[in-house]
CSV table of C-alpha atoms and ligand atoms in Angstrom, one decimal:
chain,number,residue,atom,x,y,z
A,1,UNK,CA,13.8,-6.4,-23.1
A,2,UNK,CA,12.5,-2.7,-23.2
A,3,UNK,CA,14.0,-0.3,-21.3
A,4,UNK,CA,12.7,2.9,-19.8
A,5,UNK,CA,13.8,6.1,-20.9
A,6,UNK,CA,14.1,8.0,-17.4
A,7,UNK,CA,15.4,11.1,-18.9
A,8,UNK,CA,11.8,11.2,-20.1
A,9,UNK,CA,10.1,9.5,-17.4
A,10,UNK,CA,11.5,12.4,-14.9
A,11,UNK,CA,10.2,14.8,-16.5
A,12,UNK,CA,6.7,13.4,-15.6
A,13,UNK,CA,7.6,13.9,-12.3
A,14,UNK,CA,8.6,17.7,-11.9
A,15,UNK,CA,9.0,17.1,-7.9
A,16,UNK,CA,12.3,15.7,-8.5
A,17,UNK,CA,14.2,18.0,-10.3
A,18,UNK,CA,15.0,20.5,-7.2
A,19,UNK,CA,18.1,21.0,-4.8
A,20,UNK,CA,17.5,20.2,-1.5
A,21,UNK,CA,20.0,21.8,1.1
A,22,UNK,CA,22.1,22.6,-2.1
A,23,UNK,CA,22.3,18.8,-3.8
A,24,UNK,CA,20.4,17.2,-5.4
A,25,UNK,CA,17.2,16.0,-4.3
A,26,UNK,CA,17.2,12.0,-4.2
A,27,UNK,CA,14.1,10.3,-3.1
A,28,UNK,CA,14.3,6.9,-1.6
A,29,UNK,CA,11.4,7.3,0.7
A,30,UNK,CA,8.3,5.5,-2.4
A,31,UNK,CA,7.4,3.0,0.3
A,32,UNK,CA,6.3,6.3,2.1
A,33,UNK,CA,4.4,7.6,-0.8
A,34,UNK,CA,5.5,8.1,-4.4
A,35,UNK,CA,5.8,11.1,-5.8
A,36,UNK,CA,3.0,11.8,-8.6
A,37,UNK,CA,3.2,12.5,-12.4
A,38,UNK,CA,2.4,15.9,-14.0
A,39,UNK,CA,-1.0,14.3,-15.4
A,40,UNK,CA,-2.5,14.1,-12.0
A,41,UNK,CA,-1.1,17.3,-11.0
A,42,UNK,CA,-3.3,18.5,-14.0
A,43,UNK,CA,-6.1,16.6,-13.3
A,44,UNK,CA,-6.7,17.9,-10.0
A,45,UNK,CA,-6.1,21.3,-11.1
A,46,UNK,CA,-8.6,20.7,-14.0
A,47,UNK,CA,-10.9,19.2,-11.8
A,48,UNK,CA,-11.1,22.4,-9.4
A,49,UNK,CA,-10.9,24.9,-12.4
A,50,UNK,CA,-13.6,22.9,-14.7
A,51,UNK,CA,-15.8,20.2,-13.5
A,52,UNK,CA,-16.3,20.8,-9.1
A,53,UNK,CA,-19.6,19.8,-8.1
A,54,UNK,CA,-21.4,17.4,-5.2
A,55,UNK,CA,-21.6,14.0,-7.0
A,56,UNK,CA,-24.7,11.9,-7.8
A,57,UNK,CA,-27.3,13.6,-6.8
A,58,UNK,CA,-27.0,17.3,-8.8
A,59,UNK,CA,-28.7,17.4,-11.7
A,60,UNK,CA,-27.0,20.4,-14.0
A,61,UNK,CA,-23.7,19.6,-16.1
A,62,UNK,CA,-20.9,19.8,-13.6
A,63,UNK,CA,-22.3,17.9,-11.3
A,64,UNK,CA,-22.8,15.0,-14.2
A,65,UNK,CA,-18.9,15.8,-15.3
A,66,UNK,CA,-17.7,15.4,-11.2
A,67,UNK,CA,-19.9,12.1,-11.2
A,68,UNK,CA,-18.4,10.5,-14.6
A,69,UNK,CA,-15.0,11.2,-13.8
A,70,UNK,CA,-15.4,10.0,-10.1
A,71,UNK,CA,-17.3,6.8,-11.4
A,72,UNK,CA,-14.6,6.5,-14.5
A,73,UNK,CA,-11.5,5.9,-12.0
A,74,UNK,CA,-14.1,3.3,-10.2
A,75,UNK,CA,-14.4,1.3,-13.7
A,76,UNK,CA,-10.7,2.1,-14.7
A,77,UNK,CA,-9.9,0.3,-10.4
A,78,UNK,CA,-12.4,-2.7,-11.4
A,79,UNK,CA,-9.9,-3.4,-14.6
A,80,UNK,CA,-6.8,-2.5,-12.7
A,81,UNK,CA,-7.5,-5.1,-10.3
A,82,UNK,CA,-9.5,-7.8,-12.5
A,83,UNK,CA,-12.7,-7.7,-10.4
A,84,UNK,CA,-16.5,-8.5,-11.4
A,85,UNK,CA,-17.8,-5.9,-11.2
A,86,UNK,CA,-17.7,-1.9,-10.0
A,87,UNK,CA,-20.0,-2.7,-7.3
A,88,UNK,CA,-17.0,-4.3,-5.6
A,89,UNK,CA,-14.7,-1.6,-5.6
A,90,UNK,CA,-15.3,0.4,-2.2
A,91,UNK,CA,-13.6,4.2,-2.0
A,92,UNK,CA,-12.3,4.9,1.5
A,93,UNK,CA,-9.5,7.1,2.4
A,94,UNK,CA,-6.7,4.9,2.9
A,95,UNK,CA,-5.1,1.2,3.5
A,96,UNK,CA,-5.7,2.0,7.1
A,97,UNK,CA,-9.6,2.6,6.4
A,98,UNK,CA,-10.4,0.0,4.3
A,99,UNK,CA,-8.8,-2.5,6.9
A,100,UNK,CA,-11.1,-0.5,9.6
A,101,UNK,CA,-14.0,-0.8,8.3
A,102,UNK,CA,-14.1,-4.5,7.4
A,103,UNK,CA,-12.9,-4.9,11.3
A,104,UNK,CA,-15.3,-3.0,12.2
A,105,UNK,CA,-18.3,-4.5,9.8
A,106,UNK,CA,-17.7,-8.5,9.1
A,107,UNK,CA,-15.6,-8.5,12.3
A,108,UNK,CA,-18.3,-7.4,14.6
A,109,UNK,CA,-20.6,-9.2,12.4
A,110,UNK,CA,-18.8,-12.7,12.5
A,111,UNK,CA,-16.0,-13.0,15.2
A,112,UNK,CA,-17.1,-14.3,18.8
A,113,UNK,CA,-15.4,-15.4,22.1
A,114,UNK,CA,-12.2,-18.1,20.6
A,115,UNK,CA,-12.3,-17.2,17.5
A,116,UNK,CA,-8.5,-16.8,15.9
A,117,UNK,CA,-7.9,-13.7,13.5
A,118,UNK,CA,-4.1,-14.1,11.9
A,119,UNK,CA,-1.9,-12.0,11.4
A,120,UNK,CA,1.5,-12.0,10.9
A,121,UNK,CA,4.6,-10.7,12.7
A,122,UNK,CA,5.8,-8.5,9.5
A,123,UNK,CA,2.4,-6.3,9.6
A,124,UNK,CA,2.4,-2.7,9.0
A,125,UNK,CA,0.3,-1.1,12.7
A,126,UNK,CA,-2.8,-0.6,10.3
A,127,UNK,CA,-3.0,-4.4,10.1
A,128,UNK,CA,-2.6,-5.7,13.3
A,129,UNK,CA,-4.6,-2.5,15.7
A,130,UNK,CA,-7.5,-2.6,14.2
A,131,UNK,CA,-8.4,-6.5,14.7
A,132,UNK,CA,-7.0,-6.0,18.4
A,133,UNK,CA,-10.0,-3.5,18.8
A,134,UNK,CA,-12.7,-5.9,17.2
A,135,UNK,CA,-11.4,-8.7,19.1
A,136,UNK,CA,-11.0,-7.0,22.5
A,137,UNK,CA,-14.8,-5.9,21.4
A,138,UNK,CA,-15.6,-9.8,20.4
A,139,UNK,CA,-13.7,-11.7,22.8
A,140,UNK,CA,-11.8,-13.1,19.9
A,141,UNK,CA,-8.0,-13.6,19.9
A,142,UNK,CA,-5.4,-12.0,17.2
A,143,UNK,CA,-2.6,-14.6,16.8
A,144,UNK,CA,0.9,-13.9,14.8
A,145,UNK,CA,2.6,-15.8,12.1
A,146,UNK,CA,6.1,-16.2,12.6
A,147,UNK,CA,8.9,-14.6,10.6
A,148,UNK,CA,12.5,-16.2,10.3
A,149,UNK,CA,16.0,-14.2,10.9
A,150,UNK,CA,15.9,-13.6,6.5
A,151,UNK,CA,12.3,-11.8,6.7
A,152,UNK,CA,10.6,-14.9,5.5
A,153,UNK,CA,7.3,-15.7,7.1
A,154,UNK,CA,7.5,-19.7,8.8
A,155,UNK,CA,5.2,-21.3,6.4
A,156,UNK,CA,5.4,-24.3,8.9
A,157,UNK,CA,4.0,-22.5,12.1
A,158,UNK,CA,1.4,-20.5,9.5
A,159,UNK,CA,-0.1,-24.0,8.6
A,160,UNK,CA,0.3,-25.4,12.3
A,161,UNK,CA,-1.8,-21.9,13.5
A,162,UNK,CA,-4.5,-23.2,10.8
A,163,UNK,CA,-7.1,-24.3,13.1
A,164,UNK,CA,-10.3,-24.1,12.5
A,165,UNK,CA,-11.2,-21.8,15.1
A,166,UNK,CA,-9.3,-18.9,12.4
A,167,UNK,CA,-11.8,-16.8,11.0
A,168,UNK,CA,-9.6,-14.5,9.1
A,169,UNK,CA,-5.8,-14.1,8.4
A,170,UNK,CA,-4.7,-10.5,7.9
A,171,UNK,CA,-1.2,-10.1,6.1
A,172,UNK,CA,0.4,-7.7,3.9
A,173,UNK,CA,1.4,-9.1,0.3
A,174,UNK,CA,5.2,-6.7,1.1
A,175,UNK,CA,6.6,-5.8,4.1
A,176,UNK,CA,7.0,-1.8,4.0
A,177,UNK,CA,9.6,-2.1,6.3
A,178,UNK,CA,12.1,-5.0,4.8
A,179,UNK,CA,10.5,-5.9,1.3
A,180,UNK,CA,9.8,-9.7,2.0
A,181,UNK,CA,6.9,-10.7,-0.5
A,182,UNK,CA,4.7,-13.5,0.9
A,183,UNK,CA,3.3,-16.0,-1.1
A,184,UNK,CA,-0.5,-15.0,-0.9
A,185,UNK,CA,-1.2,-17.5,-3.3
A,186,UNK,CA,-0.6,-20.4,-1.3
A,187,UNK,CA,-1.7,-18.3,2.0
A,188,UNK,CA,-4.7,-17.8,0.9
A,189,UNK,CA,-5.6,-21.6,-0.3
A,190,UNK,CA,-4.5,-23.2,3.0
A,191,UNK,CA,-6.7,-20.5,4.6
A,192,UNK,CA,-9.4,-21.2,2.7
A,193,UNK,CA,-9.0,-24.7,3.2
A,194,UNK,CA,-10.0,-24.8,7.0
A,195,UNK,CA,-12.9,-21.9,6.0
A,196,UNK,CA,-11.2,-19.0,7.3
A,197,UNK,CA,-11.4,-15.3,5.1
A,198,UNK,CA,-8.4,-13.8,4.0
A,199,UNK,CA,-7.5,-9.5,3.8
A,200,UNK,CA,-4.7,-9.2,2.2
A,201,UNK,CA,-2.8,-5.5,2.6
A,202,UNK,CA,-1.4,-4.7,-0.9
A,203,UNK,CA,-0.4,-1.0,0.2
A,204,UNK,CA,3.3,-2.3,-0.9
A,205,UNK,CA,2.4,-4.7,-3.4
A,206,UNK,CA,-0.2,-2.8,-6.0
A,207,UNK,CA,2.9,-0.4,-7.5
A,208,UNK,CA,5.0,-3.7,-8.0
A,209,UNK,CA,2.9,-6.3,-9.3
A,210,UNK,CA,-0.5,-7.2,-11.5
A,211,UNK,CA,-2.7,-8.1,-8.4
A,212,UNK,CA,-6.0,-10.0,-10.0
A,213,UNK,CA,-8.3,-10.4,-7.6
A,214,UNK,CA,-10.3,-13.0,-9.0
A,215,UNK,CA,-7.1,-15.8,-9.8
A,216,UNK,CA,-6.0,-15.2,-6.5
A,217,UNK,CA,-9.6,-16.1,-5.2
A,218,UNK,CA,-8.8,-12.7,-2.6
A,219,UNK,CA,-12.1,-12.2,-0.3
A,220,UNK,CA,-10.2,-8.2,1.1
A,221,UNK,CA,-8.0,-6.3,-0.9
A,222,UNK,CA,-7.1,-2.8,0.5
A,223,UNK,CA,-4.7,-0.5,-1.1
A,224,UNK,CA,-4.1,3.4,-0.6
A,225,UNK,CA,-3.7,5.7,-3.9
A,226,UNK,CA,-1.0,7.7,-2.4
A,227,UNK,CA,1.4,4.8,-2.9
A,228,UNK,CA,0.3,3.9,-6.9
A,229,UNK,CA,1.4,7.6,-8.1
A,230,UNK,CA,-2.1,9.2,-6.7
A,231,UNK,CA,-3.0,11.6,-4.3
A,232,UNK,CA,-3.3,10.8,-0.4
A,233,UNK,CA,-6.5,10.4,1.0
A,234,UNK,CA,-7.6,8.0,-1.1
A,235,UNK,CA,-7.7,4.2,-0.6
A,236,UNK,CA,-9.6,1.0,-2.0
A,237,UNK,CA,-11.0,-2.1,-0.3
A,238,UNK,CA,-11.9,-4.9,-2.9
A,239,UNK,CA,-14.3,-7.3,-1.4
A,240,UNK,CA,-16.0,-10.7,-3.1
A,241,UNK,CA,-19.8,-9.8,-3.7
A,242,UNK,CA,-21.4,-12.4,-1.4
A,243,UNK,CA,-19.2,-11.0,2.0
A,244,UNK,CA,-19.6,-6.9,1.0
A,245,UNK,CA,-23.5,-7.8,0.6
A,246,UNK,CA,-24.0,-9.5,4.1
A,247,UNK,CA,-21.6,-6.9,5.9
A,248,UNK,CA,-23.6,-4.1,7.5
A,249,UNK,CA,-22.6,-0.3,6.6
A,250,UNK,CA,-19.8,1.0,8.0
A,251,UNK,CA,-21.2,5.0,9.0
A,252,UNK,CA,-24.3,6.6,8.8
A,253,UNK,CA,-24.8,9.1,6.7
A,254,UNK,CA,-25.6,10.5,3.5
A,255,UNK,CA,-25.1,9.0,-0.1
A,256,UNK,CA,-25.3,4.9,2.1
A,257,UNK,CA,-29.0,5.3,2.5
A,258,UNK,CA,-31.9,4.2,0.4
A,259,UNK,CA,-35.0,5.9,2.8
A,260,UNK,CA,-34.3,7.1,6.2
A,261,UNK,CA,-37.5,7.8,8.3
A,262,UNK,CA,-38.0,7.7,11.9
A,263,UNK,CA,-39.7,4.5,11.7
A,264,UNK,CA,-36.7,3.0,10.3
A,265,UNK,CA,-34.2,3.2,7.3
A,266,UNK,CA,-33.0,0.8,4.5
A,267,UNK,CA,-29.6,1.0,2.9
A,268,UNK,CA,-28.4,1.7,-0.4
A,269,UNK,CA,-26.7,-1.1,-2.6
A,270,UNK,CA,-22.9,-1.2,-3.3
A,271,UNK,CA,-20.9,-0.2,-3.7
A,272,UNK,CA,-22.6,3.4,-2.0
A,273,UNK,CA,-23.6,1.2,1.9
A,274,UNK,CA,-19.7,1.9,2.3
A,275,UNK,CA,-19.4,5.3,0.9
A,276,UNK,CA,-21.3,7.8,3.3
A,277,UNK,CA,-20.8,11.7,3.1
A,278,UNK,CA,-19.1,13.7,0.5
A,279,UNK,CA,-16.1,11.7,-1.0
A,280,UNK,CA,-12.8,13.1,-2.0
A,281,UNK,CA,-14.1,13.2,-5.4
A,282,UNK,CA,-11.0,15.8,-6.9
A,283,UNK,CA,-8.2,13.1,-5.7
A,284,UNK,CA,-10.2,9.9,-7.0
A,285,UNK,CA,-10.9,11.5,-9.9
A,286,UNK,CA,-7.3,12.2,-10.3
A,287,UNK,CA,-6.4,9.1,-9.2
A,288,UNK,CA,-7.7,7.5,-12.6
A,289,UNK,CA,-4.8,9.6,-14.3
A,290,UNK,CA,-2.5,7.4,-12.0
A,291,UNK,CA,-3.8,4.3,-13.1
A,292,UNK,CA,-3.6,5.6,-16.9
A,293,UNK,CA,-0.3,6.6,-16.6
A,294,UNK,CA,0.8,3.3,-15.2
A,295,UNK,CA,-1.1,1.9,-18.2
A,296,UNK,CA,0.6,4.2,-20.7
A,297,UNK,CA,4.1,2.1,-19.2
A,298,UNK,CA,6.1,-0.7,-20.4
A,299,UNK,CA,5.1,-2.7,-17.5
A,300,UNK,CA,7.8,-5.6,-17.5
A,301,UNK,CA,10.4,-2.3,-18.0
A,302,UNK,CA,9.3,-0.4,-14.8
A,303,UNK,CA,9.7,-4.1,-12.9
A,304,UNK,CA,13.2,-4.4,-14.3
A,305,UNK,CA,14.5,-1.0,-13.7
A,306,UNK,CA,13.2,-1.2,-10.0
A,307,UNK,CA,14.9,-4.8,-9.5
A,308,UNK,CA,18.1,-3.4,-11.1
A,309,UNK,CA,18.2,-0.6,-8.5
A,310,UNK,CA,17.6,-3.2,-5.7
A,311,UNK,CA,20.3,-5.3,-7.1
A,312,UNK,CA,22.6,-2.0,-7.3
A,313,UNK,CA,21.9,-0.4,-4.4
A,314,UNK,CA,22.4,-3.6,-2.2
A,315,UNK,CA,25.7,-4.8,-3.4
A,316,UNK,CA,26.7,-1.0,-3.2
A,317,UNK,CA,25.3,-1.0,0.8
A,318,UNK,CA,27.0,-4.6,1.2
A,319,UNK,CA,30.5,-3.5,0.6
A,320,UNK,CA,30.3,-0.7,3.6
A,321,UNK,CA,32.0,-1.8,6.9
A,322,UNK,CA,29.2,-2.9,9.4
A,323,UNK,CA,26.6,-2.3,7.4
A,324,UNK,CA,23.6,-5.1,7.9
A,325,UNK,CA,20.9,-5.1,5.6
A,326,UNK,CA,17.7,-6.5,7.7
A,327,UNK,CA,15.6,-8.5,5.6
A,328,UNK,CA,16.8,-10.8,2.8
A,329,UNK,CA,14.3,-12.7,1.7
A,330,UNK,CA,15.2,-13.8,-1.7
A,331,UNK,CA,11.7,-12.6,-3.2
A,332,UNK,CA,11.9,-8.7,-2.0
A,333,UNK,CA,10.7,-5.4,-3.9
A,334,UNK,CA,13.2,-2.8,-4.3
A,335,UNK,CA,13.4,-1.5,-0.8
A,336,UNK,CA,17.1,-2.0,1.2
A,337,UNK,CA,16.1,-1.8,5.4
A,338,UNK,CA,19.8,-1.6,7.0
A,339,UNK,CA,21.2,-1.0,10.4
A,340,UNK,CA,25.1,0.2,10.9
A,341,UNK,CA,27.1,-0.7,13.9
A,342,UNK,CA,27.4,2.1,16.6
A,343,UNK,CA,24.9,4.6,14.7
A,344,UNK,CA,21.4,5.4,15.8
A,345,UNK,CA,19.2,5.0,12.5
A,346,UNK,CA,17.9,8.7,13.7
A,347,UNK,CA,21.7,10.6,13.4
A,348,UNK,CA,22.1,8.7,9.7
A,349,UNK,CA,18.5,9.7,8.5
A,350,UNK,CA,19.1,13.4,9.8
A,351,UNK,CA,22.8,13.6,8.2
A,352,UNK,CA,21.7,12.0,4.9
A,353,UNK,CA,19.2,15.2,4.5
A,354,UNK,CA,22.0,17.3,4.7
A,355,UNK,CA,23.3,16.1,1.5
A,356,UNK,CA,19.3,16.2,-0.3
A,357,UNK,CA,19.1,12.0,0.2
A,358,UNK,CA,15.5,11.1,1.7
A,359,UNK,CA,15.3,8.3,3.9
A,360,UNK,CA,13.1,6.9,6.4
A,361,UNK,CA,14.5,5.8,9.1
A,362,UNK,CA,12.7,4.4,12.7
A,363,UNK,CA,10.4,1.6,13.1
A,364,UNK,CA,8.0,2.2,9.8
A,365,UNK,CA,4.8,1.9,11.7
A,366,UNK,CA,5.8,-1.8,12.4
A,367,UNK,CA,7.4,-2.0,16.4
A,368,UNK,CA,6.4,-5.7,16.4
A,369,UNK,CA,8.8,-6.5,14.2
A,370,UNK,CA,11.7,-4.3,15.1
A,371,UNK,CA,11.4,-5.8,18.4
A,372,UNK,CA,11.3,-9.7,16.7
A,373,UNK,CA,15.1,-8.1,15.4
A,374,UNK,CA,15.7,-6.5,18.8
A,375,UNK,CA,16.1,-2.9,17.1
A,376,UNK,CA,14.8,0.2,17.9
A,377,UNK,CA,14.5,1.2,14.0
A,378,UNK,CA,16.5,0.9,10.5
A,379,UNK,CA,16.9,3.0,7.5
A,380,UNK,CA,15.0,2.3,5.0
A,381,UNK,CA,15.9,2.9,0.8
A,382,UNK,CA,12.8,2.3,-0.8
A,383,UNK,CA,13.0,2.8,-4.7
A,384,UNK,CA,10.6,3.3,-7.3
A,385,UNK,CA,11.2,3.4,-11.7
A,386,UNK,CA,11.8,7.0,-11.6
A,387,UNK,CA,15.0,6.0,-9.7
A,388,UNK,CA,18.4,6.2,-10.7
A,389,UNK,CA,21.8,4.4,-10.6
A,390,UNK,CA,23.5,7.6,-10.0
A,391,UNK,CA,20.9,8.5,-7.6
A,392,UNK,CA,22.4,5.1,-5.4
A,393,UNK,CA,25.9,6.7,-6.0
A,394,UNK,CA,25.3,9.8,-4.4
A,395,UNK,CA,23.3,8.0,-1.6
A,396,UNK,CA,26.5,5.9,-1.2
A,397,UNK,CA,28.5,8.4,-1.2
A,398,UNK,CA,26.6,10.6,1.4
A,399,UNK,CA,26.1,7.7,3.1
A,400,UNK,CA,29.8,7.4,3.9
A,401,UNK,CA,30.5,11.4,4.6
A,402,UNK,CA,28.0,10.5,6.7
A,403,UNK,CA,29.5,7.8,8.5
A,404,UNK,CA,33.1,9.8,8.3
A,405,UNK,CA,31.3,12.9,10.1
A,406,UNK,CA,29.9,10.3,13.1
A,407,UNK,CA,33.0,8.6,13.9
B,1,C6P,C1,2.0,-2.4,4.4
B,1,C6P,C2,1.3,-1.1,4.7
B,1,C6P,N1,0.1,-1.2,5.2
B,1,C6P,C3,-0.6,-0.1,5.6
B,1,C6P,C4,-0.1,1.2,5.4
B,1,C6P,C5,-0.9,2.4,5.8
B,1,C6P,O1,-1.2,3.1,4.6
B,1,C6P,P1,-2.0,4.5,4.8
B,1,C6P,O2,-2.1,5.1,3.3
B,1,C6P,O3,-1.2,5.4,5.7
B,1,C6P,O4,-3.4,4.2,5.3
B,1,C6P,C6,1.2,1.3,4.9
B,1,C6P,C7,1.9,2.7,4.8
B,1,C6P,N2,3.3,2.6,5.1
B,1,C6P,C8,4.1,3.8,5.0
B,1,C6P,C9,3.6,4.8,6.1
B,1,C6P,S1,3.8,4.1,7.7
B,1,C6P,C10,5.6,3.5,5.1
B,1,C6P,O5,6.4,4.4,5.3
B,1,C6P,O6,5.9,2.3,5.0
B,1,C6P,C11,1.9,0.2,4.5
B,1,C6P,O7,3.2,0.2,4.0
């Protein structure tokens, strides 16, 4: 199979060529956010130096050049994902947004007193706080999936909590904090099957596989930018036609409306009745360099390098004395959660630094399910292709000067 060439591939990322604390920087922190290639560096730079101007409403040439390109990254999104149409591909700023604004439209729109919204017990803050809020505003009632000792969600109790009072389950394809990949396939068809919605959180899922929304029959699909190569502050929420159309806007404003009068005012169509204000045109219009760039890869090759450097890096982590990697589902991404007898996460995140390795250590924005493992955090390797073997050896090695300077 085709390899990738990561002496070239590096140099598309200039960020990682640079000593940090006099080593080598090595960054294991892509489940964070991923570090972004020269060609949306020059976008962005191109965008501010050549084509800034308010979108769709200016009529003179930049303002046409700063609409194309922001509309081009919509079109190059409706590809990326395999969806109908354009109209279904909603700009926010983030995973977090999209998943609070379809709380916050079909939720107050659709969930009354005993209604069930599911989530599950490996979900990211983003995907469990935002339906307590609509259904502490609803009277309905967030329940949680189960997740075994491994980091596999209990299929058993999810199809058991399949009543048919659930009017949406809410899970993340990947855990960002131990790398289990749930089978959103079937998830979705069994929830489907007792007429509940699905959103799916693809925030850790979009760099790793071909999500197409269409053959998974997905209703929500939010994603953020920031962790597909792009800039921050710029998300996606995918939504089937027939549930976007009946959802009311999600803020007033500018761009959203059709006519506002005093007397009353109508709505614009999608995908613009979720898109009010001035977007972040410059970092969606670079964003579509992201995409191309991923595009421009051997696809199949990115997946195998990242799979080798989970292999790697856990038989490496394995061989260390009481080391415990937390989460081992057998279908993971390439990120290695571990905890080590005796040492607060914290002191090993801290000391790593020292010797230019970036971690993240703590409870990755997901305290349920540190507390399911009784822990106050982990460390957390997360990998992308621009990763190296040797990159795993030096963490190793720091890793155990480390663990020789906290004994
Ligand atoms: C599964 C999942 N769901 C939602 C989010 C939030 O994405 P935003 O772009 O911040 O809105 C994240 C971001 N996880 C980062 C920051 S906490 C991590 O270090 O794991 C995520 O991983």
């Amino acid at each position: 199979a085709e390899k990738l060439d990561l002496n070239l591939i590096r140099k598309d990322f200039p960020i990682l060529d640079q000593q940090v604390n006099g080593s080598p920087l090595v960054y294991f922190d892509n489940a964070a956010t991923t570090q972004k290639p020269q060609v949306v560096i020059d976008a962005l730079n191109r965008y501010y130096t050549q084509d800034n101007a308010n979108i769709h409403r200016g009529l003179h040439t930049l303002a046409e050049r700063a609409t194309t390109g922001y509309e081009l990254t919509r079109t190059k999104l409706k590809d990326f994902l395999h969806a109908p149409s354009t109209d279904q591909i909603i700009f926010t700023s983030g995973t977090t947004a999209g998943i609070n604004l379809v709380a916050q439209t079909y939720g107050r729109a659709n969930f009354t007193a005993g209604d069930v919204i599911l989530v599950s017990n490996l979900e990211h803050h983003s995907n469990i706080v935002p339906w307590q809020m609509i259904a502490q505003e609803t009277g309905a009632e967030v329940q949680v999936i189960p997740v075994d000792e491994l980091g596999v969600l209990d299929m058993v109790a999810y199809q058991s909590l399949l009543t048919d009072r659930v009017k949406l389950v809410a899970v993340n394809h990947v855990s960002n904090a131990i790398g289990t990949i749930n089978p959103i396939k079937q998830m979705i068809d069994w929830a489907h099957r007792v007429g509940a919605k699905v959103l799916i959180d693809g925030a850790q899922s979009v760099a790793h596989f071909d999500i197409d929304v269409q053959a998974l029959d997905l209703d929500f699909f939010v994603f953020s930018a920031h962790k597909l190569f792009g800039p921050t502050g710029v998300g996606v929420l995918y939504g089937k036609r027939e549930l976007l159309e009946t959802m009311p806007p999600y803020q007033g404003g500018g761009e959203m409306i059709k006519e506002v009068s005093f007397s009353g005012t109508t709505y614009n169509e999608l995908p613009y009745k979720f898109e009010a204000g001035t977007p972040n045109i410059a970092d969606v219009y670079a964003f579509g360099f992201a995409l191309d760039y991923l595009a421009s890869l051997p696809q199949n090759a990115v997946w195998e390098q990242e799979k080798a450097l989970l292999d790697y890096a856990t038989e490496q982590l394995s061989q260390i004395d009481g080391l415990r990697i937390v989460g081992q589902a057998h279908e993971k991404i390439a990120v290695v959660s571990f905890v080590i007898d005796g040492v607060h996460p914290q002191d090993i995140g801290v000391l790593l630094d020292k010797f230019g390795v970036a971690i993240r250590t703590g409870h990755h924005c997901a305290q349920p399910l540190m507390a399911r493992y009784d822990l106050v955090g982990t460390c957390r390797a997360s990998f992308a292709f621009y990763n190296t073997k040797e990159e795993i050896d030096l963490f190793v090695k720091a890793l155990k000067r480390c663990l020789m300077m906290l004994s």
